[in-house]
């Protein structure tokens, strides 16, 4: 298999760079680390996966713009997924930079990375409850274990709340809390150039995975849709996402993502109407990029969690309700 080359290191605006950092064995291929230059050093938005390749690519990228890892003073993490947060510890170790996260993601670190057994138990129980066959439930819950090797857990030095302005000399960047893809997801608004850094919240082509799971909070898709609306007031010239490529047209993309989920809601309602009423059965009826029997492991768990996120949002809208019993089943309200 030939892999397409990574995009180049690019100057986005004077003093602001985009550095692609490879993600191993992942169709997303790379995370885009954005680098702010200041008189006092470099400030990053996201870091990359914790692999030697990723670290070398980041170091080479910083070298291309005339700096080095030791010049980094701060790392703002959009969310704790390993492709964004994994490398933060190594960068801090080499540079003494602060690492910043939203408190809602900082609160998940211990369960997710330091003591995953309990979380795995809850995940397995949840899969059974959603209607997974018992022989599949345990395997599904363990599907993300290999990822743990790619994260060194660092506690954040700085907590960024909605509206906070991280220390970034000469720049005026503001954190915007956009929960959904992760409970503590942050976007960053740079008003002088009217740039919106969107992490995984808004990507130009793919739809971010919104999963209901033990760490997602009660209605992740509801939060996500509200977080899309939260970006509408910003009249941005260009969007700087963490994957794929930069693009123009934030509002149009917000519309598309909202529409995508409204269409998904229709699919879920139709599935329940037809009597496929557990989250497992609903996931099996939804359209995916390949047929259900070719989706396995982590992908299957993600699909069920995504179906469940839609069901939960519909529940909050008063359109479906839960029936008592295990596995959990749903019915349409009024019909
Ligand atoms: Zn993510
Ligand atoms: Zn990502």
mmCIF file with all atom_site columns, C-alpha atoms and ligand atoms in Angstrom, residues 23 28 30-31 49 78-79 81 83-84 181 199-200 203 242-243, ligand 2:
data_model
loop_
_atom_site.group_PDB
_atom_site.id
_atom_site.type_symbol
_atom_site.label_atom_id
_atom_site.label_alt_id
_atom_site.label_comp_id
_atom_site.label_asym_id
_atom_site.label_entity_id
_atom_site.label_seq_id
_atom_site.pdbx_PDB_ins_code
_atom_site.Cartn_x
_atom_site.Cartn_y
_atom_site.Cartn_z
_atom_site.occupancy
_atom_site.B_iso_or_equiv
_atom_site.pdbx_formal_charge
_atom_site.auth_seq_id
_atom_site.auth_comp_id
_atom_site.auth_asym_id
_atom_site.auth_atom_id
_atom_site.pdbx_PDB_model_num
ATOM   1  C  CA  . UNK A 1 23  ? -0.805  9.201  13.274 1.00 0.00 ? 23  UNK A CA  1
ATOM   2  C  CA  . UNK A 1 28  ? -6.853  10.226 9.297  1.00 0.00 ? 28  UNK A CA  1
ATOM   3  C  CA  . UNK A 1 30  ? -2.035  13.066 10.541 1.00 0.00 ? 30  UNK A CA  1
ATOM   4  C  CA  . UNK A 1 31  ? -3.048  15.677 13.042 1.00 0.00 ? 31  UNK A CA  1
ATOM   5  C  CA  . UNK A 1 49  ? 0.418   10.897 19.062 1.00 0.00 ? 49  UNK A CA  1
ATOM   6  C  CA  . UNK A 1 78  ? -8.289  20.804 22.092 1.00 0.00 ? 78  UNK A CA  1
ATOM   7  C  CA  . UNK A 1 79  ? -9.288  17.504 23.755 1.00 0.00 ? 79  UNK A CA  1
ATOM   8  C  CA  . UNK A 1 81  ? -7.964  11.986 22.441 1.00 0.00 ? 81  UNK A CA  1
ATOM   9  C  CA  . UNK A 1 83  ? -3.898  11.985 18.538 1.00 0.00 ? 83  UNK A CA  1
ATOM   10 C  CA  . UNK A 1 84  ? -4.058  15.434 20.152 1.00 0.00 ? 84  UNK A CA  1
ATOM   11 C  CA  . UNK A 1 181 ? -16.937 15.075 20.512 1.00 0.00 ? 181 UNK A CA  1
ATOM   12 C  CA  . UNK A 1 199 ? -9.853  20.718 16.686 1.00 0.00 ? 199 UNK A CA  1
ATOM   13 C  CA  . UNK A 1 200 ? -12.102 17.748 15.887 1.00 0.00 ? 200 UNK A CA  1
ATOM   14 C  CA  . UNK A 1 203 ? -13.733 19.103 10.072 1.00 0.00 ? 203 UNK A CA  1
ATOM   15 C  CA  . UNK A 1 242 ? -7.007  19.370 13.429 1.00 0.00 ? 242 UNK A CA  1
ATOM   16 C  CA  . UNK A 1 243 ? -7.405  16.906 10.529 1.00 0.00 ? 243 UNK A CA  1
HETATM 17 ZN ZN1 . LIG B 2 .   ? -8.503  13.823 16.247 1.00 0.00 ? 2   LIG B ZN1 1
#
